[in-house]
Amino acid sequence: MMKRKKPGSLGLSLALVLAPLSAGAAEKSPAEVYAEYNARVVRGISFADDASYYSKRKRAEVEAKFPQQMKQMNKSRDEVIAIYLQFSRELAKCQVLSLAAQRLEAREAAAYLEYAVTDRCAKAPAARQRQKIKMVKEGGGWKIDSVEIAL
């Protein structure tokens, strides 16, 4: 006579088998997080999702600029955000990023990334640009803390 398993025991068994596999998943590197961010910006990203990639310091910096931008542009907060997201998307669509250097600073929980940037939308060959990114470890993951674009 065959014993019947209790309902749900197969699901529990699968969960116990798969748990070690998911627990061993590697954390994304700073460069992987930045590449993911750029890909999402190109596809179109909400402001909340965009901000989720920023450090607390960077989010506060962005928020602090809104009143001045709203006044200068004579636009609402939502209109300024829409302009920012569209500008970011168009810029990201034209950029080809190539990681040139990555330096991790464990004592300050920071990573410094440098990218060579080629503009694929330029009509004439443009000089290569550099993009420097500082990322910080926050909330268990890497967050963008600053972006510097050198022309």
XYZ file of C-alpha atoms in Angstrom:
151
model
C 0.000 0.000 0.000
C 1.331 3.422 -0.996
C 1.373 6.191 1.546
C -0.065 9.477 0.428
C 1.988 12.566 1.028
C 0.393 15.371 2.917
C -0.881 18.218 0.730
C 1.780 20.865 0.282
C 4.690 18.598 1.163
C 6.002 18.654 -2.420
C 6.034 22.463 -2.380
C 7.849 22.456 0.937
C 10.358 19.925 -0.376
C 11.038 22.054 -3.453
C 11.464 25.155 -1.320
C 13.990 23.392 0.887
C 15.944 22.181 -2.140
C 15.890 25.535 -3.952
C 16.606 27.738 -0.910
C 20.360 27.081 -0.882
C 20.525 27.877 -4.596
C 18.903 31.276 -4.198
C 20.849 32.063 -1.034
C 24.095 31.542 -2.935
C 23.160 34.049 -5.652
C 26.016 36.483 -6.128
C 25.516 40.138 -5.317
C 25.647 42.451 -8.319
C 28.858 44.394 -8.766
C 28.743 48.201 -8.962
C 29.336 48.005 -12.736
C 26.472 45.515 -13.132
C 24.116 47.776 -11.168
C 25.101 50.807 -13.274
C 24.651 48.834 -16.521
C 21.212 47.692 -15.327
C 20.301 51.294 -14.474
C 21.357 52.562 -17.910
C 19.423 49.819 -19.691
C 16.283 50.709 -17.727
C 16.720 54.427 -18.499
C 16.959 53.628 -22.234
C 13.754 51.546 -22.092
C 11.973 54.225 -20.082
C 11.871 54.337 -16.305
C 9.572 55.978 -13.776
C 10.957 58.645 -11.487
C 10.469 56.402 -8.438
C 12.421 53.586 -10.113
C 15.108 56.029 -11.245
C 15.465 57.383 -7.705
C 15.707 53.853 -6.293
C 19.141 53.569 -7.936
C 20.378 56.701 -6.110
C 21.970 56.962 -2.687
C 20.085 58.872 0.015
C 22.517 61.775 -0.445
C 21.987 61.877 -4.227
C 18.176 61.672 -3.890
C 18.237 64.612 -1.459
C 20.429 66.570 -3.888
C 18.005 65.937 -6.770
C 14.976 66.831 -4.647
C 16.621 70.076 -3.487
C 16.991 71.235 -7.108
C 13.311 70.883 -8.019
C 12.000 74.194 -6.592
C 14.623 76.203 -8.495
C 14.053 74.259 -11.735
C 10.295 74.632 -11.419
C 10.694 78.380 -11.017
C 13.223 78.750 -13.869
C 11.160 76.658 -16.291
C 7.798 77.881 -15.043
C 6.712 74.226 -14.876
C 5.130 71.979 -12.280
C 7.134 69.344 -10.443
C 5.626 66.596 -12.635
C 6.530 68.534 -15.797
C 10.133 69.022 -14.609
C 10.372 65.296 -13.810
C 9.029 64.394 -17.277
C 11.631 66.667 -18.920
C 14.408 65.136 -16.793
C 13.357 61.567 -17.619
C 13.078 62.310 -21.355
C 16.476 64.061 -21.421
C 18.100 61.179 -19.530
C 16.546 58.627 -21.873
C 17.667 60.420 -25.044
C 21.191 60.851 -23.675
C 21.443 57.208 -22.586
C 20.176 55.971 -25.978
C 23.130 57.662 -27.682
C 25.823 56.539 -25.265
C 27.949 53.454 -25.667
C 29.659 52.883 -22.315
C 32.843 50.901 -21.993
C 34.135 50.254 -18.476
C 37.694 51.584 -18.347
C 38.393 51.293 -14.622
C 36.772 50.132 -11.410
C 38.168 50.710 -7.944
C 36.555 49.434 -4.757
C 37.220 51.174 -1.445
C 36.116 48.752 1.274
C 36.806 51.109 4.188
C 34.390 53.705 2.815
C 31.994 51.179 1.210
C 32.390 52.938 -2.135
C 33.185 52.062 -5.717
C 34.612 54.357 -8.352
C 33.795 53.531 -11.974
C 35.193 55.201 -15.053
C 33.692 54.677 -18.484
C 34.862 55.632 -21.953
C 31.799 56.997 -23.720
C 31.151 57.016 -27.447
C 28.218 58.997 -28.857
C 26.522 56.786 -31.433
C 24.098 59.563 -32.406
C 26.773 62.078 -33.448
C 26.792 62.874 -37.162
C 30.554 63.342 -37.179
C 33.061 61.366 -35.140
C 33.167 63.004 -31.733
C 35.965 63.029 -29.231
C 35.634 60.271 -26.676
C 34.097 61.362 -23.442
C 34.643 60.062 -19.921
C 32.029 59.347 -17.308
C 33.013 58.944 -13.663
C 30.572 57.344 -11.264
C 30.823 57.051 -7.502
C 28.663 54.334 -6.000
C 28.111 53.620 -2.326
C 26.951 50.535 -0.500
C 23.569 51.344 1.005
C 20.729 49.121 2.125
C 22.554 45.983 1.068
C 23.190 47.082 -2.528
C 25.135 49.541 -4.661
C 23.627 52.996 -5.210
C 24.701 55.836 -7.514
C 26.101 58.672 -5.410
C 27.555 60.969 -8.075
C 27.960 61.177 -11.838
C 30.589 63.326 -13.519
C 30.661 63.662 -17.284
C 33.892 65.014 -18.761
C 33.782 66.208 -22.356
